[in-house]
PDB file of C-alpha atoms (C1' of nucleotides) in Angstrom:
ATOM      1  CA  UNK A   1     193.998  33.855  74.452  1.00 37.00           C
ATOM      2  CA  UNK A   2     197.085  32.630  71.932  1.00 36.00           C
ATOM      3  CA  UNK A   3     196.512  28.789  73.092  1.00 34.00           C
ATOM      4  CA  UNK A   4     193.412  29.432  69.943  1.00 37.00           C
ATOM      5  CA  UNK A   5     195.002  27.400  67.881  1.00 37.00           C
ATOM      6  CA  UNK A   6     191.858  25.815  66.087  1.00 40.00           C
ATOM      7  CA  UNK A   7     191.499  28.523  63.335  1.00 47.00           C
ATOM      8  CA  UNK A   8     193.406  27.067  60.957  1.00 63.00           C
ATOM      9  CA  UNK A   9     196.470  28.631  58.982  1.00 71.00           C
ATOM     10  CA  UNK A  10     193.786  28.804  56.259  1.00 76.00           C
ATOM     11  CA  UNK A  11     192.179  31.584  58.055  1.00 80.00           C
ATOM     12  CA  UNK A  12     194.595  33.610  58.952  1.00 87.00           C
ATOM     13  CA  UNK A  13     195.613  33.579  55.252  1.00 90.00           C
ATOM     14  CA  UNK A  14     192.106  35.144  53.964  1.00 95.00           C
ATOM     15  CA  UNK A  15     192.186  37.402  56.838  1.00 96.00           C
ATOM     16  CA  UNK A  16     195.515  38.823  55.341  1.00 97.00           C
ATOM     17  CA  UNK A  17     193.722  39.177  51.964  1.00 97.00           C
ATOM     18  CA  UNK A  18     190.575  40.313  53.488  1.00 98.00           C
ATOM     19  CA  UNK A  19     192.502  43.204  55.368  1.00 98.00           C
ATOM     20  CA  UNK A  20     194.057  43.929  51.951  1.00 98.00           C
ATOM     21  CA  UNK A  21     190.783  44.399  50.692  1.00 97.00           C
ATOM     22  CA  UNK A  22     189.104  46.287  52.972  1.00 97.00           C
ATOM     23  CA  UNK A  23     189.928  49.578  51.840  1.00 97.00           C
ATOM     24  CA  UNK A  24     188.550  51.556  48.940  1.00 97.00           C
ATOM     25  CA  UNK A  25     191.997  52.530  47.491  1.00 98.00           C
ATOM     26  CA  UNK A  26     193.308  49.074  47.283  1.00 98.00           C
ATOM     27  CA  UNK A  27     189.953  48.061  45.745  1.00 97.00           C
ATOM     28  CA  UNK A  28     190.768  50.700  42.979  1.00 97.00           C
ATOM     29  CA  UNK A  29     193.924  49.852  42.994  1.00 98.00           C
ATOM     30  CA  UNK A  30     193.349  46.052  41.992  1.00 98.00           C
ATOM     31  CA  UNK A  31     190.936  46.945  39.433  1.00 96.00           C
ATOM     32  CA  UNK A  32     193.356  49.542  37.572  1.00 97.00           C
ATOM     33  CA  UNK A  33     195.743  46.566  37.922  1.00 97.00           C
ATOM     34  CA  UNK A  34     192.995  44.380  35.876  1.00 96.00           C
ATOM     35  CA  UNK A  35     193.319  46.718  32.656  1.00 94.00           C
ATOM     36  CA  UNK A  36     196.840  46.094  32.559  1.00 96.00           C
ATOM     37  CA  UNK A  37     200.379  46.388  34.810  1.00 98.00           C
ATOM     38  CA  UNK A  38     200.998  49.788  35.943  1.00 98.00           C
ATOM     39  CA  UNK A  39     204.458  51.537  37.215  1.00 98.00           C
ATOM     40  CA  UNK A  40     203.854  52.703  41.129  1.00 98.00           C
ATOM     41  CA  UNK A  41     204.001  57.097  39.548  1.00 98.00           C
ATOM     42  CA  UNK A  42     201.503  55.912  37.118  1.00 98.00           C
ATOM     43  CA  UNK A  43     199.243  54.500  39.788  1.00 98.00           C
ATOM     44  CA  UNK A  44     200.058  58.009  41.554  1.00 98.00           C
ATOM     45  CA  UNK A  45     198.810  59.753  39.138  1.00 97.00           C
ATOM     46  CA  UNK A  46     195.746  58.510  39.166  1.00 97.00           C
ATOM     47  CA  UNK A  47     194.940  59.408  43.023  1.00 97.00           C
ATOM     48  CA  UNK A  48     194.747  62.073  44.830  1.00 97.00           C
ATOM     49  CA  UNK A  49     196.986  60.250  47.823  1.00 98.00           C
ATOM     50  CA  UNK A  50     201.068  60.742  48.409  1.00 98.00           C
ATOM     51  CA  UNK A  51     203.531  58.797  46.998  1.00 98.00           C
ATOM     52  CA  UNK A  52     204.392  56.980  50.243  1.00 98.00           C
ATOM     53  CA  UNK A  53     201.203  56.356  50.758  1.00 98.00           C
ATOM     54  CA  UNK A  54     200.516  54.194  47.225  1.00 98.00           C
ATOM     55  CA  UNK A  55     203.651  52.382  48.077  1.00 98.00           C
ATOM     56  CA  UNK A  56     202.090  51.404  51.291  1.00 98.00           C
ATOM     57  CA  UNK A  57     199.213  50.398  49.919  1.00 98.00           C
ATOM     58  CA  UNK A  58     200.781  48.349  47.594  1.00 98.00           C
ATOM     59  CA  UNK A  59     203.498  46.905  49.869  1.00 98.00           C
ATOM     60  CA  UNK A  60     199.932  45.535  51.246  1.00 98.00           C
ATOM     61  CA  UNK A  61     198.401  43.987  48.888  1.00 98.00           C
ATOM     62  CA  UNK A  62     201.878  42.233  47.630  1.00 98.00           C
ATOM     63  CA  UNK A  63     201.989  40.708  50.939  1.00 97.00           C
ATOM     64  CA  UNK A  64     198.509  39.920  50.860  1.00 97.00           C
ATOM     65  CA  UNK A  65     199.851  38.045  47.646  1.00 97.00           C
ATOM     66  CA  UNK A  66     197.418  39.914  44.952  1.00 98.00           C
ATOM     67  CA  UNK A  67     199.492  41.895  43.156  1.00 98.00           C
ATOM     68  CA  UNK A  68     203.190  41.333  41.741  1.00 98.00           C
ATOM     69  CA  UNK A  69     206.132  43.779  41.698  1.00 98.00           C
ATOM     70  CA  UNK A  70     208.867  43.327  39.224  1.00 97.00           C
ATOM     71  CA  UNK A  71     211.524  46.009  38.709  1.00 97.00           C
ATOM     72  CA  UNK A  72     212.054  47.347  34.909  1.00 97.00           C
ATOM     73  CA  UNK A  73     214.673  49.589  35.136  1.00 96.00           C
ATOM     74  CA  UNK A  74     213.846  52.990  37.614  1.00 97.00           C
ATOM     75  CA  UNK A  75     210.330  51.775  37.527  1.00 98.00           C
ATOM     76  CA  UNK A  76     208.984  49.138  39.430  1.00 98.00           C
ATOM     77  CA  UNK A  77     206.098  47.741  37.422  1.00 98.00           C
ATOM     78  CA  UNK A  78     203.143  46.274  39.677  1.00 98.00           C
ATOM     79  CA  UNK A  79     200.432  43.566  37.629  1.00 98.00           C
ATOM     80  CA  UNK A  80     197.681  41.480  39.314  1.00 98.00           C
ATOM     81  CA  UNK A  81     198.226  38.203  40.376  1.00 97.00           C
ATOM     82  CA  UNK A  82     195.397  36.638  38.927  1.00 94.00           C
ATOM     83  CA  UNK A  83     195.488  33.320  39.686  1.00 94.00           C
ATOM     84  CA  UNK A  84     196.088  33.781  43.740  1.00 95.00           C
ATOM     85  CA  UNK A  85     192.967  36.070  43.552  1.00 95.00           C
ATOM     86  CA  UNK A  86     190.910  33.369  42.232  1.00 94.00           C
ATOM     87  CA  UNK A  87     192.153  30.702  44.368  1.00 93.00           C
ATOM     88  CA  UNK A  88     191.785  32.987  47.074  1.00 92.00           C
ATOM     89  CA  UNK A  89     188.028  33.151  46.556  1.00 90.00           C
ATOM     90  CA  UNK A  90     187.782  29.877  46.383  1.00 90.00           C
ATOM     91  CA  UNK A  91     189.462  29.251  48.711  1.00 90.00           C
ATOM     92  CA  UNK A  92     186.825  30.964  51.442  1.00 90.00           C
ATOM     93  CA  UNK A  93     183.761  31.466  49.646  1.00 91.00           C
ATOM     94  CA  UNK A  94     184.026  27.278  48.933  1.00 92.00           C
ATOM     95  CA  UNK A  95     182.919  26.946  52.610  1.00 92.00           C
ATOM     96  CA  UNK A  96     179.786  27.976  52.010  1.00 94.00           C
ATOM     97  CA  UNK A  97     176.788  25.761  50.487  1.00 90.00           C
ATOM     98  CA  UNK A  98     175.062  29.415  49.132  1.00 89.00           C
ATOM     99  CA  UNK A  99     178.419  30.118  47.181  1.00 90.00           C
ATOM    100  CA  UNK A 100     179.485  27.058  45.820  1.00 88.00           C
ATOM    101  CA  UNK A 101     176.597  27.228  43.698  1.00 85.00           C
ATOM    102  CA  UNK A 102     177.948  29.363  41.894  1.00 84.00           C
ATOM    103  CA  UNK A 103     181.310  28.248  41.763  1.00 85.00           C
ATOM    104  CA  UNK A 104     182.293  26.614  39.215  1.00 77.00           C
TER     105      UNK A 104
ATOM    106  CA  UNK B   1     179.391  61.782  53.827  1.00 37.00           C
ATOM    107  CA  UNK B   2     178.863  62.140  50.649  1.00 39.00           C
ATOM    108  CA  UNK B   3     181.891  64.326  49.957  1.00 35.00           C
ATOM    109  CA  UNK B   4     183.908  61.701  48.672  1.00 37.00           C
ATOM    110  CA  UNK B   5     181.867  60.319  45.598  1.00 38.00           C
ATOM    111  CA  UNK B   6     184.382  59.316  43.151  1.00 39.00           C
ATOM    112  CA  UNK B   7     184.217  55.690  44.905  1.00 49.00           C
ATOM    113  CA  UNK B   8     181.201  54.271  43.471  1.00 65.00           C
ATOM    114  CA  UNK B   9     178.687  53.167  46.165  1.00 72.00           C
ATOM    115  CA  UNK B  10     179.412  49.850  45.193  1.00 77.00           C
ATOM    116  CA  UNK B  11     183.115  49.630  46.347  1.00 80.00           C
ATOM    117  CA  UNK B  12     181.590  51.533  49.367  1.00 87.00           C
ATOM    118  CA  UNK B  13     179.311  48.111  50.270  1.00 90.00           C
ATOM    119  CA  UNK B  14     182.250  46.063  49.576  1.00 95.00           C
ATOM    120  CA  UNK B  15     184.144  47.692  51.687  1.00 96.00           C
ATOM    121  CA  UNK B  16     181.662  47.319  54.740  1.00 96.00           C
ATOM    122  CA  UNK B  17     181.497  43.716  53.589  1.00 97.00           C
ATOM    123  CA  UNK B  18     185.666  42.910  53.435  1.00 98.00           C
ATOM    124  CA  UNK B  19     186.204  45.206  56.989  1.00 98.00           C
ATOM    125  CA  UNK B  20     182.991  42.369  58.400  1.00 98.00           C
ATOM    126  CA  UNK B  21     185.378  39.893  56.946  1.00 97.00           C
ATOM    127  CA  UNK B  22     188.797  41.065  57.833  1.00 97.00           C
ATOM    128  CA  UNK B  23     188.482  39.084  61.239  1.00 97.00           C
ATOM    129  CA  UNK B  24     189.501  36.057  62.285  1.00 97.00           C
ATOM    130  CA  UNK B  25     186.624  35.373  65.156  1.00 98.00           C
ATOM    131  CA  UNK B  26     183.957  36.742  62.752  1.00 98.00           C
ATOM    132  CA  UNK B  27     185.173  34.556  59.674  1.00 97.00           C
ATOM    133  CA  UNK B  28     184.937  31.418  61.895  1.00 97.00           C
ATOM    134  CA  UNK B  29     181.446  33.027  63.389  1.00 98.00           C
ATOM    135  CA  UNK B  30     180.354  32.580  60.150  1.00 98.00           C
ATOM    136  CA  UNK B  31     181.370  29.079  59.301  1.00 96.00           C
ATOM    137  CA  UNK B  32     179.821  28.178  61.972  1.00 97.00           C
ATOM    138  CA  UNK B  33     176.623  29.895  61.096  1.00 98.00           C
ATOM    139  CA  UNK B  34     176.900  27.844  57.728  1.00 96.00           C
ATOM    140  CA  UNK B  35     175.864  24.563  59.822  1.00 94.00           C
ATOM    141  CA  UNK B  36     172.650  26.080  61.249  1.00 96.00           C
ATOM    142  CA  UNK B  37     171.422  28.609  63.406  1.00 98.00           C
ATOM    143  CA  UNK B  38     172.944  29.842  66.548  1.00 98.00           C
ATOM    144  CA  UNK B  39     171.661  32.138  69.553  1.00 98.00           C
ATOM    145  CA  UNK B  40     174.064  34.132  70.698  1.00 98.00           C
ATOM    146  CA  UNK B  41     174.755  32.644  73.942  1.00 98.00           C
ATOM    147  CA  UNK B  42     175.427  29.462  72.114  1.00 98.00           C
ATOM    148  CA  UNK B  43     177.755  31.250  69.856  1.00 98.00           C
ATOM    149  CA  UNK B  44     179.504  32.833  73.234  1.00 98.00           C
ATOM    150  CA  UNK B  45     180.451  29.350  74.778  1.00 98.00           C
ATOM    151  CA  UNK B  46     182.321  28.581  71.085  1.00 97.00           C
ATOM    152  CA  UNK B  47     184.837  31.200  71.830  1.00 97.00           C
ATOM    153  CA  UNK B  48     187.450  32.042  74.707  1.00 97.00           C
ATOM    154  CA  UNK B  49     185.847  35.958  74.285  1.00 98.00           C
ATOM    155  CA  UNK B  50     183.607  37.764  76.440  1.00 98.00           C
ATOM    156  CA  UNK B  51     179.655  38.160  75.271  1.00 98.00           C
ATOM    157  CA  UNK B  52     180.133  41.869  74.592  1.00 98.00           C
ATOM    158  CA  UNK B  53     182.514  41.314  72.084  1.00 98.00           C
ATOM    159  CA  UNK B  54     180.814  38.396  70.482  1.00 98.00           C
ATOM    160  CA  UNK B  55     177.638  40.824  70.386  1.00 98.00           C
ATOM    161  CA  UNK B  56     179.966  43.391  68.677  1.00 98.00           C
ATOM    162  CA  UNK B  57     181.190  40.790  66.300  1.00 98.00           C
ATOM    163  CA  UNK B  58     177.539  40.148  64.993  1.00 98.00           C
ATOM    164  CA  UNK B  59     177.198  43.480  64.815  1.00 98.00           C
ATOM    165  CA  UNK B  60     179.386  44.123  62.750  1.00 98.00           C
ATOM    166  CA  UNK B  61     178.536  41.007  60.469  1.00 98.00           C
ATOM    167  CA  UNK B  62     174.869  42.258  60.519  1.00 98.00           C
ATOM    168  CA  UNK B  63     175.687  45.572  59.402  1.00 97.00           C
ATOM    169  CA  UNK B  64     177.846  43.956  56.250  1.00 97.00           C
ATOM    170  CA  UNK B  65     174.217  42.275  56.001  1.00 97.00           C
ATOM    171  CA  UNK B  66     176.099  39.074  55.895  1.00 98.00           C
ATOM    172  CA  UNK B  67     173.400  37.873  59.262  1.00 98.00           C
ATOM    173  CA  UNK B  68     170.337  38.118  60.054  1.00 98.00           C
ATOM    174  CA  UNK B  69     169.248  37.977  63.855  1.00 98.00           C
ATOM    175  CA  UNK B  70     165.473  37.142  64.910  1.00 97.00           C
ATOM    176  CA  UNK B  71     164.279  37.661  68.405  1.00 97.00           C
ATOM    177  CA  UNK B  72     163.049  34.147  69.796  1.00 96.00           C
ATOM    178  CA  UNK B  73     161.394  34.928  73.116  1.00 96.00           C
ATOM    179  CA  UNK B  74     164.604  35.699  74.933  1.00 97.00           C
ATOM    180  CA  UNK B  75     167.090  34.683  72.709  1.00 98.00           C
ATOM    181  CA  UNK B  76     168.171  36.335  70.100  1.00 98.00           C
ATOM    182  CA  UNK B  77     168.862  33.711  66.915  1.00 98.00           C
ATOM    183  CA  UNK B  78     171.680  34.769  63.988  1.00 98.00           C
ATOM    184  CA  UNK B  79     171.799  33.058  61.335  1.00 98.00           C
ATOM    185  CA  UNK B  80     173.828  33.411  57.942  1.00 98.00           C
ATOM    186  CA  UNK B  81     172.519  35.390  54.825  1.00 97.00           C
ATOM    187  CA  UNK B  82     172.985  32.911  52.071  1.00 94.00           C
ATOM    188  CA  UNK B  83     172.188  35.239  49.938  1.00 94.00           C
ATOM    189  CA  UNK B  84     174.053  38.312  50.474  1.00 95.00           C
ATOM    190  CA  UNK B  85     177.127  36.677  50.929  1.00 95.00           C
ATOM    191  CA  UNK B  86     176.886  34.393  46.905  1.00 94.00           C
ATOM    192  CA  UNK B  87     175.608  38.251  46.123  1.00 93.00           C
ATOM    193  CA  UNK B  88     179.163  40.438  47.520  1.00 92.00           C
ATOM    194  CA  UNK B  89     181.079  37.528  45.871  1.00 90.00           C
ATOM    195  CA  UNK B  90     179.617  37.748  42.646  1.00 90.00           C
ATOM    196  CA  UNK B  91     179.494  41.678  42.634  1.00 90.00           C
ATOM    197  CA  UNK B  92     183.121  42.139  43.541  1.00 90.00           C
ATOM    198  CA  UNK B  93     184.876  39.346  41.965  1.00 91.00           C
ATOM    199  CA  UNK B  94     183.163  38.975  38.981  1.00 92.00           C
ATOM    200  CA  UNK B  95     184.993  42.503  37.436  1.00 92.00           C
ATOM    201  CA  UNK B  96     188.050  40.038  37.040  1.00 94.00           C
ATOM    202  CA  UNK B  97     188.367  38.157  34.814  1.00 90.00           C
ATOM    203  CA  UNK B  98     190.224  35.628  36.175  1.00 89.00           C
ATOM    204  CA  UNK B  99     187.642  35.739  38.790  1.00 90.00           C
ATOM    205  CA  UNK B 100     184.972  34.811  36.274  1.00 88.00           C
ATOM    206  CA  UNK B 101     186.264  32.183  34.678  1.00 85.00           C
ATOM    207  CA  UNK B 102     185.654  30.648  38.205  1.00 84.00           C
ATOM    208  CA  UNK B 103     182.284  32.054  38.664  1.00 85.00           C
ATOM    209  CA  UNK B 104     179.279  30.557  37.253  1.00 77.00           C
TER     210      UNK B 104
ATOM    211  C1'  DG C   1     155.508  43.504  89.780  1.00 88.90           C
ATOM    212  C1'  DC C   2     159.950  40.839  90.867  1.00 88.90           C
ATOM    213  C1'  DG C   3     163.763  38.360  90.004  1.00 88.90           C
ATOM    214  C1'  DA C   4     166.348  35.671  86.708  1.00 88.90           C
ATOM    215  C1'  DC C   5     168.042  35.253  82.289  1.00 88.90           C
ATOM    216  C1'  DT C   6     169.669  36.922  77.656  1.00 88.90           C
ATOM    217  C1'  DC C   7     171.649  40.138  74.894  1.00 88.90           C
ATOM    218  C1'  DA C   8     173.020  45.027  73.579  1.00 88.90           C
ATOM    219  C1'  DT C   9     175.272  49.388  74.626  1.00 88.90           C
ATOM    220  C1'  DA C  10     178.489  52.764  77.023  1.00 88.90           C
ATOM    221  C1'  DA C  11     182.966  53.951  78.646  1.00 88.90           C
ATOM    222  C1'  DT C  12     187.631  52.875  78.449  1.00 88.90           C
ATOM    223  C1'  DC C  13     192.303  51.123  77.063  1.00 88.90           C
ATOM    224  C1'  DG C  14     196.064  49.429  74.067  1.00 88.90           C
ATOM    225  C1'  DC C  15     197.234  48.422  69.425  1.00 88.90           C
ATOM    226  C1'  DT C  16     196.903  48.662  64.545  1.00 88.90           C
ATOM    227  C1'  DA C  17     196.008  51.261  60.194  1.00 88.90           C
ATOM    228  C1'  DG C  18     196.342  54.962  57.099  1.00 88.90           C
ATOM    229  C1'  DG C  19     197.987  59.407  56.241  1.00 88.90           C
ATOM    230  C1'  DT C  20     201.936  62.880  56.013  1.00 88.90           C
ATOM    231  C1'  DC C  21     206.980  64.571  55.388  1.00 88.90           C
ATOM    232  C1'  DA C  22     211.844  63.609  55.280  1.00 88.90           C
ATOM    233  C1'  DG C  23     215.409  60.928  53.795  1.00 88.90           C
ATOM    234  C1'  DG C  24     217.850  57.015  51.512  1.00 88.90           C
ATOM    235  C1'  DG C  25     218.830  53.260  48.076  1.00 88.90           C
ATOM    236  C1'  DG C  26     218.729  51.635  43.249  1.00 88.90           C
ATOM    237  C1'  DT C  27     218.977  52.781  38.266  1.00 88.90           C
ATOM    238  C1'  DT C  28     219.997  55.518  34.129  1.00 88.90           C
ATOM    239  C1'  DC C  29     222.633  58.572  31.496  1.00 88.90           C
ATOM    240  C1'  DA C  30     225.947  62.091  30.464  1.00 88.90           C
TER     241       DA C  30
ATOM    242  C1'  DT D   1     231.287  60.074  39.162  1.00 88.90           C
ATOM    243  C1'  DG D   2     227.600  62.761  39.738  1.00 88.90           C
ATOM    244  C1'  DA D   3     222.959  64.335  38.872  1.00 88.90           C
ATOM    245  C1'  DA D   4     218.269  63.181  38.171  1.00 88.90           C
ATOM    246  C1'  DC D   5     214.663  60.111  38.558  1.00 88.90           C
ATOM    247  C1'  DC D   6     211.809  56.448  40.763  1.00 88.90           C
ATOM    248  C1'  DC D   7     210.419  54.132  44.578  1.00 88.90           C
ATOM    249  C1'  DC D   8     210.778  52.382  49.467  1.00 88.90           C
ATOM    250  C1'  DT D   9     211.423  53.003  54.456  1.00 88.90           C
ATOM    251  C1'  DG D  10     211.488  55.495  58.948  1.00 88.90           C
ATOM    252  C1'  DA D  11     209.361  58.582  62.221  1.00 88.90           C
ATOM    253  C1'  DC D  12     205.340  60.551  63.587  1.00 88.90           C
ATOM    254  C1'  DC D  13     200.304  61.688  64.313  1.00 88.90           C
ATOM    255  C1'  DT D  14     195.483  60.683  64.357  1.00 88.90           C
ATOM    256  C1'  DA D  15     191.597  57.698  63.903  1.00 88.90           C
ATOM    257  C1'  DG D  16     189.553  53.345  64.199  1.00 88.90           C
ATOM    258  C1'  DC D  17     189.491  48.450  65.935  1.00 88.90           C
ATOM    259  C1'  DG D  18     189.140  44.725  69.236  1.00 88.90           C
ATOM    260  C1'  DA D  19     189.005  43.644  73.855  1.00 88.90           C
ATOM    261  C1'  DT D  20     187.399  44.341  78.582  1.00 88.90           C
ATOM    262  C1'  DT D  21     184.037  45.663  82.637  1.00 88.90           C
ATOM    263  C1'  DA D  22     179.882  47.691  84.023  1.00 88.90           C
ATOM    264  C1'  DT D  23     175.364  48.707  83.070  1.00 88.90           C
ATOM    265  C1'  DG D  24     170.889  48.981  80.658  1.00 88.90           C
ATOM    266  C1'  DA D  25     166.973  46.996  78.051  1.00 88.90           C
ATOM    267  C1'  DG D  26     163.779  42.976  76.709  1.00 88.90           C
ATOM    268  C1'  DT D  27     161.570  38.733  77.941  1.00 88.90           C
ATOM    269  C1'  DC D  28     159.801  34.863  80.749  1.00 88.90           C
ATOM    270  C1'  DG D  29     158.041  32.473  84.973  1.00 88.90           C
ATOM    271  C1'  DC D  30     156.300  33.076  89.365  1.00 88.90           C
TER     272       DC D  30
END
DNA sequence: GCGACTCATAATCGCTAGGTCAGGGGTTCA
DNA sequence: TGAACCCCTGACCTAGCGATTATGAGTCGC
């Protein structure tokens, strides 16, 4: 069943982000990162989830590429990475006739 | 169900739609639905997987909404919703901006 | 109606995902 | 250096996912 080598390294690449998006906290997550960058306690805050748990979630979508961590002193501040998110809809949804009208 | 109602239904549908996605057999189901229209035993002999689990697949892509099947005397046909699929792209991405600027 | 064919569903199993608490590493400041 | 703060990681539990086999439900031709 691992001799399927014919879905490309494409694929396995959207279903990283795809996995990273299938969950309603990570959704809210990306969208509270589209206001602005957020420290991981402010992000916290702002659910009603454990500590550990954010981190997880975010440890997620950073591997999924989507997000970016960059430490600033004890906090470690987490922004969206725009451009990957665009690319990465692109990226799929560009496979299919129906979407790529509107694409630009 | 409807305990949990501070995730708008929206992100609720999106969700459905990303877990459809989140799958490496069901992302290439699709492509391959882009082409034309498939009966399911068709679609069976395209993978190394049993029929069950092919049937499950399309299940789970026709419950994102992302297919529609069609009984054809005893076949049953799948085929992709255009529609729906330009639609979840446009609803979800479109709240980035950097999403948008792609979007038409 | 019967048998053959096509597909969906039920029961099951192993693995992954998401949640918790506990603990540890990095950073700041006195 | 040590205390306090912020965040990540490990261990663990439960629930859900993807796969299988076996079986059931529609449909067609005879």
């Amino acid at each position: 069943m691992e001799g399927l080598n014919s879905q490309p390294a494409n694929n396995r690449r959207m279903t990283k982000v795809f996995k990273a998006l299938a969950d309603g906290t990570r959704q809210e997550i990306l969208q509270l990162l589209e206001e602005h960058s957020y420290a991981v306690g402010e992000i916290v805050a702002k659910f009603d989830l454990s500590q550990p748990t954010i981190s997880r979630h975010l440890s997620v979508l950073k591997e999924a590429d989507l997000v970016i961590d960059q430490r600033r002193g004890q906090n470690v501040i987490y922004r969206l990475n725009d451009s990957a998110l665009a690319a990465s809809m692109r990226q799929f949804f560009g496979r299919f006739r129906s979407c790529q009208e509107v694409l630009r």
